[in-house]
Coordinates of N, CA and C in Angstrom, one line a residue:
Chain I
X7 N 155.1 87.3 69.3 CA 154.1 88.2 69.7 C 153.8 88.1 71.1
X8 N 153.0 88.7 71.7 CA 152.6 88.7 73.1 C 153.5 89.1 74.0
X9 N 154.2 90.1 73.9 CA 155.1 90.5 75.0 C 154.7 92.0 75.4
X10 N 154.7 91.8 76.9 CA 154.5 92.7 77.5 C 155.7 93.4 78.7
X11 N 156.3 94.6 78.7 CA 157.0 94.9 79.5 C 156.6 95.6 80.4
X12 N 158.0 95.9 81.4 CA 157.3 96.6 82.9 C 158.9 97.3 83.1
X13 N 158.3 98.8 83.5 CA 159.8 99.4 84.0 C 159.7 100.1 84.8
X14 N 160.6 100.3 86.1 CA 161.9 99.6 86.2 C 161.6 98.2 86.5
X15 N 162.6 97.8 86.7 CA 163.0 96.2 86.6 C 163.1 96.7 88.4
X16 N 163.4 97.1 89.0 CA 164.2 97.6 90.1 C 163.7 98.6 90.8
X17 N 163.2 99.1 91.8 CA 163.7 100.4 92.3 C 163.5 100.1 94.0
X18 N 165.0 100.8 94.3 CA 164.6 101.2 95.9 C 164.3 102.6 96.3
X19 N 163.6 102.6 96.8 CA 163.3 104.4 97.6 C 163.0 104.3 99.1
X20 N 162.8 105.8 99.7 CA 162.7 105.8 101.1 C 161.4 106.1 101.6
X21 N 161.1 105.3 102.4 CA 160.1 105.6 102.8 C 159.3 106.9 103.2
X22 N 157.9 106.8 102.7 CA 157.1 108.0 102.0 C 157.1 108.9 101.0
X23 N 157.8 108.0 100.0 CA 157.9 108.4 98.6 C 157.0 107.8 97.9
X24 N 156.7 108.2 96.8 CA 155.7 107.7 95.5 C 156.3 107.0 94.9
X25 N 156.0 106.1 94.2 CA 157.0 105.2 93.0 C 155.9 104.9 91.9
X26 N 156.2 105.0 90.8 CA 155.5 105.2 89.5 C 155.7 103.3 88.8
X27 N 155.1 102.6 88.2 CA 155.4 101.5 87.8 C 154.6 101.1 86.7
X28 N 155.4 101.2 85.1 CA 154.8 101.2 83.8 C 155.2 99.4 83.7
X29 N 153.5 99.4 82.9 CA 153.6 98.1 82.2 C 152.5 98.4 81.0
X30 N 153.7 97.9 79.8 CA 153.4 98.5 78.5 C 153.4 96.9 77.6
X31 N 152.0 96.9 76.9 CA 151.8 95.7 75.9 C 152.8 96.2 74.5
X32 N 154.0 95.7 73.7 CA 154.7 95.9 72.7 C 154.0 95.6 71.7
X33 N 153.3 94.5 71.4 CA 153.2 94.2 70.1 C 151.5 93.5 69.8
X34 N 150.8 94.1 70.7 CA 149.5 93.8 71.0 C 148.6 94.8 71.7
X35 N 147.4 95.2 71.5 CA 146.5 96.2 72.0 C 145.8 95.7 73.3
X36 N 146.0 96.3 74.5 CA 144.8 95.5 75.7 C 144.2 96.5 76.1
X37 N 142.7 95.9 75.7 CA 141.7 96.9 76.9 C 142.2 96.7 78.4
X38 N 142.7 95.3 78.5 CA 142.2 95.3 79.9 C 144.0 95.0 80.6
X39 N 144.2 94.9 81.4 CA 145.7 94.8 82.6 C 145.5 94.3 83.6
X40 N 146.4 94.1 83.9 CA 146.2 93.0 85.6 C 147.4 93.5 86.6
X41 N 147.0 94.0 87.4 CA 148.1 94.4 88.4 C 148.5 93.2 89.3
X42 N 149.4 92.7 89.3 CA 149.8 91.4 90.8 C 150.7 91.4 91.8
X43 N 150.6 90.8 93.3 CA 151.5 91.2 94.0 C 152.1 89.7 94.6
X44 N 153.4 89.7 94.5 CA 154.2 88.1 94.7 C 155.1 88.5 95.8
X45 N 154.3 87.8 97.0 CA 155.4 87.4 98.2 C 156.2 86.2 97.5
X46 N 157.3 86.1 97.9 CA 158.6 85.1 98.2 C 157.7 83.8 98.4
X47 N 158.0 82.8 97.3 CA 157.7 81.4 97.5 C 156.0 81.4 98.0
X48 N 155.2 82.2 97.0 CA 154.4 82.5 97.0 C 153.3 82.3 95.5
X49 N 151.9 82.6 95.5 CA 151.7 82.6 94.2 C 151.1 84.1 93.9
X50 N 150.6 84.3 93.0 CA 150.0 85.6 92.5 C 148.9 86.2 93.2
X51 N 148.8 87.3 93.8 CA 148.0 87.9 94.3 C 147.3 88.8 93.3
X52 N 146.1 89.1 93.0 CA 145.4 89.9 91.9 C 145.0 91.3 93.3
X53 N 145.7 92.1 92.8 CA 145.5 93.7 93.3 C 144.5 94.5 92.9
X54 N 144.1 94.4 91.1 CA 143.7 95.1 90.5 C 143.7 94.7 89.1
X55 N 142.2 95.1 88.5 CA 142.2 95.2 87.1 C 142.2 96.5 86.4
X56 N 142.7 96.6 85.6 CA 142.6 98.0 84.8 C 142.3 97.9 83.5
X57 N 140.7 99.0 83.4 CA 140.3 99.3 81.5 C 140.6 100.8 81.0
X58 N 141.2 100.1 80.1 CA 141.7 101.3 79.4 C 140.5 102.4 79.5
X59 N 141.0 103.2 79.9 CA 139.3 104.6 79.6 C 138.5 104.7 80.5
X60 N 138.8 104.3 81.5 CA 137.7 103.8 82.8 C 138.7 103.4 84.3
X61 N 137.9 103.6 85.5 CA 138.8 103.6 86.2 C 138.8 101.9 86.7
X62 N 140.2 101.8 87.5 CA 140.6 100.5 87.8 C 139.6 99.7 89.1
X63 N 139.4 98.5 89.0 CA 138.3 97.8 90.3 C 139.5 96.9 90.9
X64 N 139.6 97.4 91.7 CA 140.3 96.4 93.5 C 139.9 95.4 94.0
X65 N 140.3 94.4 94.0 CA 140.2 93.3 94.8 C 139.8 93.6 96.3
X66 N 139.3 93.3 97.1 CA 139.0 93.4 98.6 C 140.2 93.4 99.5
X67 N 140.1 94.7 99.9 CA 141.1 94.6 101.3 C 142.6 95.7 100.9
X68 N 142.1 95.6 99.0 CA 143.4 96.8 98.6 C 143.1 98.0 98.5
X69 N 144.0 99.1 99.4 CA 143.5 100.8 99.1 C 143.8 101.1 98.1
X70 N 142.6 101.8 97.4 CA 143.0 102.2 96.3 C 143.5 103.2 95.9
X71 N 143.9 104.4 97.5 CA 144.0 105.3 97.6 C 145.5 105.5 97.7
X72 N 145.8 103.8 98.4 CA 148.0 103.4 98.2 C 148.3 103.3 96.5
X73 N 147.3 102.5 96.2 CA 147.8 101.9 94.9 C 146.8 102.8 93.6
X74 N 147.5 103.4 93.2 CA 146.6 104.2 91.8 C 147.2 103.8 90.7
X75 N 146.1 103.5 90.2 CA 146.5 102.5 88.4 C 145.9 103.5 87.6
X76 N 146.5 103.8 86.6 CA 145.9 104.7 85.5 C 146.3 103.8 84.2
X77 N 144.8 103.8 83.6 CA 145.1 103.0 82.0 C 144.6 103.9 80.7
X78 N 146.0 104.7 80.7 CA 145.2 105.9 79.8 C 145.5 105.6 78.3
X79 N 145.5 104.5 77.5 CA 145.7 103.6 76.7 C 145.7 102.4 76.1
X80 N 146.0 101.8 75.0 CA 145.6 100.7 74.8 C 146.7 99.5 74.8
X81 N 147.8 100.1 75.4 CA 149.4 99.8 75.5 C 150.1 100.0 77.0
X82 N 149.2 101.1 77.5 CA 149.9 101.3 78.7 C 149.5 101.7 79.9
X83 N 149.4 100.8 81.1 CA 148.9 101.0 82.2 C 149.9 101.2 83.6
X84 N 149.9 102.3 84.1 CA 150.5 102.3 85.3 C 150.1 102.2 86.8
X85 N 150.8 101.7 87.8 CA 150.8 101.6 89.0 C 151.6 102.7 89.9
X86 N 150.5 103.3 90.8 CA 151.7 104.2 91.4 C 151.6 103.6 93.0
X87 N 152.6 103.3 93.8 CA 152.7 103.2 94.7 C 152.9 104.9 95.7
X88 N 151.8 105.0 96.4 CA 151.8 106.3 97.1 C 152.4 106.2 98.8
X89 N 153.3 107.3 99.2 CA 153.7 107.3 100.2 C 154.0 106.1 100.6
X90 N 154.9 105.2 99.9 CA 155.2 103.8 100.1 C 156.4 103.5 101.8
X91 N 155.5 102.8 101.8 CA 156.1 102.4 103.4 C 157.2 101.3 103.4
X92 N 157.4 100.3 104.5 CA 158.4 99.1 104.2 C 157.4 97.6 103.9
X93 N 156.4 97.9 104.3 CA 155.8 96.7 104.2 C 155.0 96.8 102.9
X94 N 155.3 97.5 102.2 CA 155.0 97.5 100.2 C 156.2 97.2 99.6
X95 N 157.2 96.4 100.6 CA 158.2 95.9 99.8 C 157.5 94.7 98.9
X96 N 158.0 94.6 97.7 CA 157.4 93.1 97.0 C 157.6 93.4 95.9
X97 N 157.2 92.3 94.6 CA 157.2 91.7 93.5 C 156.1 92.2 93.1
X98 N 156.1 93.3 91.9 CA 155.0 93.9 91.6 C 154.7 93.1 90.2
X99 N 154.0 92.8 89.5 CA 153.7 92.2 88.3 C 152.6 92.2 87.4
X100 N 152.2 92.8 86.5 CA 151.5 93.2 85.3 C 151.2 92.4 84.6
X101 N 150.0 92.2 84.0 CA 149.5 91.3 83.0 C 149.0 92.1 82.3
X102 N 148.7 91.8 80.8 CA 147.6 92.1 79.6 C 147.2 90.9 79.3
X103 N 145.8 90.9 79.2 CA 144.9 90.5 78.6 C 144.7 90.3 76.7
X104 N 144.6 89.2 76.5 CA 144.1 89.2 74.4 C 145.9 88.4 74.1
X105 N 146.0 89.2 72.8 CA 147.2 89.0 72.5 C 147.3 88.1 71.4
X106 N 148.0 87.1 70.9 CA 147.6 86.3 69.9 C 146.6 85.1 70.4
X107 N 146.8 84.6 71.7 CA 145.8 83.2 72.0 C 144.7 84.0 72.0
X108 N 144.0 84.7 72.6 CA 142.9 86.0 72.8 C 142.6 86.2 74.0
X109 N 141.2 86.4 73.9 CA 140.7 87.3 75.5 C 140.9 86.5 76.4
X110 N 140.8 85.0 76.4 CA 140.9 84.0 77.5 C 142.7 84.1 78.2
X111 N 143.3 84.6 78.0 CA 144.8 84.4 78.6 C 145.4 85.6 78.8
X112 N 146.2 85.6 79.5 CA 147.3 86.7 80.2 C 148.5 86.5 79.6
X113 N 149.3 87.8 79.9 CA 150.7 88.0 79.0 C 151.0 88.6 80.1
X114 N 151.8 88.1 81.1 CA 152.9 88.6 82.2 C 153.9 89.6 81.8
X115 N 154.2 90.5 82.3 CA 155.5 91.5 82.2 C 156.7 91.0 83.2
X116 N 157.9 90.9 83.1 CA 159.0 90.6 83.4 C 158.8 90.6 85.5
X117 N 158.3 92.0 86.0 CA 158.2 92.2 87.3 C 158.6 93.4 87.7
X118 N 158.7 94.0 88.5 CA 159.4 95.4 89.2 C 159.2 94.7 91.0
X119 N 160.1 94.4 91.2 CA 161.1 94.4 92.8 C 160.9 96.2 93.1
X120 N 160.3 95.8 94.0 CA 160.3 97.3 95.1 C 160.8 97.1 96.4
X121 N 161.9 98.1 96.4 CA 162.0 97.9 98.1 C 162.2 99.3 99.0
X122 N 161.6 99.1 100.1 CA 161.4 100.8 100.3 C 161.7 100.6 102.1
X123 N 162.9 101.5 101.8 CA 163.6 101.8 103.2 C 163.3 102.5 103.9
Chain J
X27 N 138.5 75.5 101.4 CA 138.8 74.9 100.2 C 139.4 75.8 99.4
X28 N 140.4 76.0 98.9 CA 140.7 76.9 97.8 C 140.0 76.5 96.9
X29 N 139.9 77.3 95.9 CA 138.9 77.0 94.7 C 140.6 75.9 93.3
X30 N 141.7 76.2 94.0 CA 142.8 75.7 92.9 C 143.4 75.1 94.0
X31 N 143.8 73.7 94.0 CA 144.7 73.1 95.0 C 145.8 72.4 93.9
X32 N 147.1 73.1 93.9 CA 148.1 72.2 93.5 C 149.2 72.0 94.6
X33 N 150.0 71.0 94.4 CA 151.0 70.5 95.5 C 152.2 71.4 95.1
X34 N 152.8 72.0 96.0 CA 154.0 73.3 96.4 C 155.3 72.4 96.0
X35 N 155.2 71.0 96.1 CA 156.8 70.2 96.2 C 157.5 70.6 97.4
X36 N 158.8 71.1 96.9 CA 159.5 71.0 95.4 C 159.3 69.0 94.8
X37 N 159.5 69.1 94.0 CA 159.5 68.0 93.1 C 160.9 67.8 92.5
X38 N 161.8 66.7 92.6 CA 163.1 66.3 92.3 C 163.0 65.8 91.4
X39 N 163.8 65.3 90.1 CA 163.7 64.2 89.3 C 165.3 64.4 89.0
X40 N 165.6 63.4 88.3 CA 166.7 63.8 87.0 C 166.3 63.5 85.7
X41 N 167.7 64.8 85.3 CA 167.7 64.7 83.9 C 167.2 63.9 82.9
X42 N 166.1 64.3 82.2 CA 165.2 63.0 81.1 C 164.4 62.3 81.4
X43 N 163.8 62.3 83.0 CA 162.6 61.8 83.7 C 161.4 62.7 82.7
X44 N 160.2 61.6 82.9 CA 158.7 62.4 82.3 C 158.5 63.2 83.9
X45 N 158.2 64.2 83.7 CA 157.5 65.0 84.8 C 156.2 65.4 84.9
X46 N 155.4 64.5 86.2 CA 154.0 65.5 85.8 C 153.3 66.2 87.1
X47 N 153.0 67.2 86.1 CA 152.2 68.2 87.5 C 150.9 68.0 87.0
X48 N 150.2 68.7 88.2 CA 148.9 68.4 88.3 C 148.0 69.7 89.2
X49 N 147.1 69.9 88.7 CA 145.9 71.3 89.6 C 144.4 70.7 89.8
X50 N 143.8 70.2 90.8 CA 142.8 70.2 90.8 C 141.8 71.6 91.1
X51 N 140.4 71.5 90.8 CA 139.6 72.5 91.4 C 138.3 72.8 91.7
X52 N 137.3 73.5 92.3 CA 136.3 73.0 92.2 C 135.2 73.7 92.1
X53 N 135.3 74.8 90.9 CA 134.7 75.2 90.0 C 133.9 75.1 88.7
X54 N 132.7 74.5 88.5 CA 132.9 73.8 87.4 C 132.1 75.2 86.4
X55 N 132.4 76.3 86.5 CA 132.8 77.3 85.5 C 133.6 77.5 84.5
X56 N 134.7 77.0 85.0 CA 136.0 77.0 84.4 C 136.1 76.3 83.3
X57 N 136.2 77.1 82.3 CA 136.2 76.2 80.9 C 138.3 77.3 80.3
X58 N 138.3 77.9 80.9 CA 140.1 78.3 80.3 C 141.3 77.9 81.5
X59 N 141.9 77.1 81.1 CA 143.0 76.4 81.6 C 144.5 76.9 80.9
X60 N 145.1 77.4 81.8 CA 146.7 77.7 81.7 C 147.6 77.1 82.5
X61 N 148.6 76.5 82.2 CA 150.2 76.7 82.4 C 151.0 77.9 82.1
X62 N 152.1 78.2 83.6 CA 152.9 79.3 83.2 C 153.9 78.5 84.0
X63 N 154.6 79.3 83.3 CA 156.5 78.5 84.1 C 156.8 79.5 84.8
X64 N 157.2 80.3 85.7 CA 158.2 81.4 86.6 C 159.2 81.0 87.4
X65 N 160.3 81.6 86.1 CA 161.7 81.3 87.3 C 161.6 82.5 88.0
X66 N 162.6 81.8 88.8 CA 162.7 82.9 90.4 C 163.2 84.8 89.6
X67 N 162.6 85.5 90.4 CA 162.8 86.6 90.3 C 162.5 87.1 89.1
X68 N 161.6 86.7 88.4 CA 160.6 86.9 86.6 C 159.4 86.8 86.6
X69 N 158.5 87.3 85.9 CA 157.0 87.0 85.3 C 157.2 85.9 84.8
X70 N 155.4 85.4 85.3 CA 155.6 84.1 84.6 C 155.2 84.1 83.1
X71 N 155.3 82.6 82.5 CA 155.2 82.5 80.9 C 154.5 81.6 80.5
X72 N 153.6 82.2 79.7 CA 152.4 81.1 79.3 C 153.1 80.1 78.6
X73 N 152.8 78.8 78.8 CA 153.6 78.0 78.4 C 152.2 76.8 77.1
X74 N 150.9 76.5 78.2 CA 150.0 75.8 77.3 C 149.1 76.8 78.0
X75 N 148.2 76.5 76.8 CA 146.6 77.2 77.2 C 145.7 76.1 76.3
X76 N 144.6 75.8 77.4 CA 143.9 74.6 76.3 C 142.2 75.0 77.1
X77 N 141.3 75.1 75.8 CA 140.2 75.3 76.0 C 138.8 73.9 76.5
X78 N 138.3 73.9 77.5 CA 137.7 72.5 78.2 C 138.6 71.5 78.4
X79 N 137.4 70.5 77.5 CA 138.1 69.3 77.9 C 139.4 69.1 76.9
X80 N 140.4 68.3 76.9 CA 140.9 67.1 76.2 C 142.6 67.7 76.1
X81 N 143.5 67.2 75.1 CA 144.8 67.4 75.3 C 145.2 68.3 74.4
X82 N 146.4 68.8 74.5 CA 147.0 69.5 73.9 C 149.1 69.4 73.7
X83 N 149.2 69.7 72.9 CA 150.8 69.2 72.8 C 151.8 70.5 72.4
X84 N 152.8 70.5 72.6 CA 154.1 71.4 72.2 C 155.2 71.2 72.5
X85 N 155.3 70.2 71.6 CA 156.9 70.1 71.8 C 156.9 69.4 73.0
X86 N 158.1 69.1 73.7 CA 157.9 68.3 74.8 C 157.1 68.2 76.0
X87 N 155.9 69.4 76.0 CA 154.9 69.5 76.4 C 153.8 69.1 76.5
X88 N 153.1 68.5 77.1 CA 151.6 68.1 76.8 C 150.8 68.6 78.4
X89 N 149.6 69.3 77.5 CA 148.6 69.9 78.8 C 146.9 69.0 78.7
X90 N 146.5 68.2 79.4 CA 145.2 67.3 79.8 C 144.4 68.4 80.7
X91 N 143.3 68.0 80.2 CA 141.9 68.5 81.1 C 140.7 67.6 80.7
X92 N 140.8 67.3 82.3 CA 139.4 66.3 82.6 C 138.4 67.0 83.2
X93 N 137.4 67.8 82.8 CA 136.2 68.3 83.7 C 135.3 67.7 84.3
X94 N 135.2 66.4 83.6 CA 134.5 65.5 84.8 C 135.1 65.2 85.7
X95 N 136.4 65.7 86.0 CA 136.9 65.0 87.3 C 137.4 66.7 88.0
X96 N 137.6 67.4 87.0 CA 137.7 68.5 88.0 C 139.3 68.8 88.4
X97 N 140.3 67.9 87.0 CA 141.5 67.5 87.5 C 142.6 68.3 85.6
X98 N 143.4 69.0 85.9 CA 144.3 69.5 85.5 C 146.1 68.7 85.2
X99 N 146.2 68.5 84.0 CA 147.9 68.1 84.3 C 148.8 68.7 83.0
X100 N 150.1 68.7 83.4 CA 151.4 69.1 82.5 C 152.2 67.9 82.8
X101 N 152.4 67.4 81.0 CA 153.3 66.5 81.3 C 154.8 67.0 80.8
X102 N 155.9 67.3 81.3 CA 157.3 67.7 80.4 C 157.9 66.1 80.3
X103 N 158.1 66.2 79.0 CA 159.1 64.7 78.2 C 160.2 65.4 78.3
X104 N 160.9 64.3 78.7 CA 162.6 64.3 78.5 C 162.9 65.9 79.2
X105 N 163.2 65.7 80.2 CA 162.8 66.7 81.4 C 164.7 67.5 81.3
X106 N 164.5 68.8 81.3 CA 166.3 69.5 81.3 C 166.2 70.1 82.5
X107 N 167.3 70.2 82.7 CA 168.0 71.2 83.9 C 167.4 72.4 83.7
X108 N 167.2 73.4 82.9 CA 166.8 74.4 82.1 C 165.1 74.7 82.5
X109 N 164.5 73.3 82.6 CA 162.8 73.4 83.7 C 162.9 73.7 84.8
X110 N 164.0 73.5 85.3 CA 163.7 73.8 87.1 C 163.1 75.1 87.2
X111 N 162.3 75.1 87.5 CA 161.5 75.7 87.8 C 160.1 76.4 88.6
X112 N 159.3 77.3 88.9 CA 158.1 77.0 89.3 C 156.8 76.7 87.9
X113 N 155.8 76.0 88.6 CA 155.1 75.7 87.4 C 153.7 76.2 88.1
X114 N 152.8 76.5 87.2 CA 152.0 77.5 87.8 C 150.4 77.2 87.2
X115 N 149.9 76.5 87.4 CA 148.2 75.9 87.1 C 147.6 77.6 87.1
X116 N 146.5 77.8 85.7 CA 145.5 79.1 86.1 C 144.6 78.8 85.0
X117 N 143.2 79.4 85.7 CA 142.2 78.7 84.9 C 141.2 80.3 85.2
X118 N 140.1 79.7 84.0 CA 139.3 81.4 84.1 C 137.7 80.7 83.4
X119 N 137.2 81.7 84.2 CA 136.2 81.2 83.7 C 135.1 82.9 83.1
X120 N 134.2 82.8 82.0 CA 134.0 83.4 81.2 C 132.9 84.6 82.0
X121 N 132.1 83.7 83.1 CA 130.9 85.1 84.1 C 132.3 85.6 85.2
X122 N 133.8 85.4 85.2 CA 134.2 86.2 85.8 C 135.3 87.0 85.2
X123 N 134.8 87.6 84.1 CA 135.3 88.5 83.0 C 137.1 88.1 83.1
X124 N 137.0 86.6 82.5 CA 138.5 86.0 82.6 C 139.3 86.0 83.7
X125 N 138.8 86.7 85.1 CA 140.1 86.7 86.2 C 140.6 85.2 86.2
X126 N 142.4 85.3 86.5 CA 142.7 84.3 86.2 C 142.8 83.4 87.8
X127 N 142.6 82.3 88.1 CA 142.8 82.3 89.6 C 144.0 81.2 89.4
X128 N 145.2 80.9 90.5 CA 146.1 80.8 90.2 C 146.3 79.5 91.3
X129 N 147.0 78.2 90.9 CA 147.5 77.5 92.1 C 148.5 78.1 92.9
X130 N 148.9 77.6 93.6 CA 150.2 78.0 94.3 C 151.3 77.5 94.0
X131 N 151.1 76.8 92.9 CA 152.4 76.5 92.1 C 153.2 75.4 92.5
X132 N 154.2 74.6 91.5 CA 154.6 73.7 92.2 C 155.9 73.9 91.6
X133 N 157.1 73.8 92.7 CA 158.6 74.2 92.8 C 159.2 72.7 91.8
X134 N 159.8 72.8 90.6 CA 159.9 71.5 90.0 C 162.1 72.0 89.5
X135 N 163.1 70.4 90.3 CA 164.1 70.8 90.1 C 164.6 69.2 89.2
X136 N 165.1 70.0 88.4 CA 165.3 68.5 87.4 C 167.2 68.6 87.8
X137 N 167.5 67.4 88.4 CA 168.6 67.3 88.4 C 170.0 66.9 87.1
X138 N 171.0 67.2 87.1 CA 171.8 67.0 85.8 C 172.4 65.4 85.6

């Protein structure tokens, strides 16, 4: 139990494009989601939280106007990267919240690599 | 100060060495304590989760928390090639609606 996915695994696009980025809880219900962003030999940056039904709260210093997270469910929250430039190249990574240990722990999704030409 | 200080390594051993890592911090909110493993290019994976103080075990795993000291550890028994890994200290505390805050991880390569 506790698995959470994220798709694409992948994507490159060119700069000033949108890029859409699902992360879906399989076999558990979360109010709540964690957006993250991982430089290279780095640790977890927290971007954003997202409640299902409600809109997402940003960490300081993130536009929220680049990064729009929509959690229109209890499985599935997305990230849209807007007008993505080169320096939103990175390791995008998703968490849910609960799961079988419960509200105290995170369930990571695999990752989405973005790289934008 | 960061609020999570663990050591980056990398950390060498071989094959079947005990391995231990360690997170100190200086929070004393913090009553949820995680381990996550992330190999390169993956999300990471909860590996222990132990609530306050005291130990916890899985398999060749064991996760310690001392709150009087403010001090975190992972011990891996009989250590595989298959660990190398990053290892990843995160801890939460309950007035910050669980965010998780995260060491910076420590690079661990078990040699064959």
């Amino acid at each position: 139990g506790a698995v959470v996915s994220q798709h694409p695994s992948r994507v490159i696009c060119k700069s000033g494009t949108s890029v859409k980025i699902e992360c879906r809880s399989l076999d558990f219900q979360a109010t709540t989601m964690f957006w993250y962003r991982q430089f290279p030999k780095q640790s977890l940056m927290l971007m954003a939280t997202s409640n299902e039904g409600s809109k997402a709260t940003y960490e300081q210093g993130v536009e929220k106007d680049k990064f729009l997270i929509n959690h229109a469910s209890l499985t599935l929250s997305t990230l849209t990267v807007t007008s993505a430039h080169p320096e939103d190249s990175s390791f995008y990574i998703c968490s849910a919240r609960g799961g079988e240990t419960g509200e105290e722990t995170q369930y990571f999704g695999p990752g989405t690599r973005l790289l934008v030409l | 100060q960061k609020e999570v200080e663990q050591d980056p390594g990398p950390l060498s051993v071989p094959e079947g060495a005990i391995v231990s890592l360690n997170c100190t911090y200086s929070n004393s909110a913090f009553q949820y304590f995680m381990w996550y493993r992330q190999y390169s290019r993956k999300g990471p994976e909860l590996l222990m989760y132990t609530y306050s103080s005291g130990n916890k075990e899985d398999g060749r795993f064991t996760a310690q928390v001392d709150k009087s000291s403010k001090y975190i550890s992972l011990f891996i028994r009989d250590s595989q090639p298959s660990d190398s890994a990053t290892y990843l200290c995160a801890m939460s505390a309950v007035d910050s609606s669980y965010k998780l805050i995260f060491g910076s991880g420590t690079r661990l390569l078990v040699r064959p």
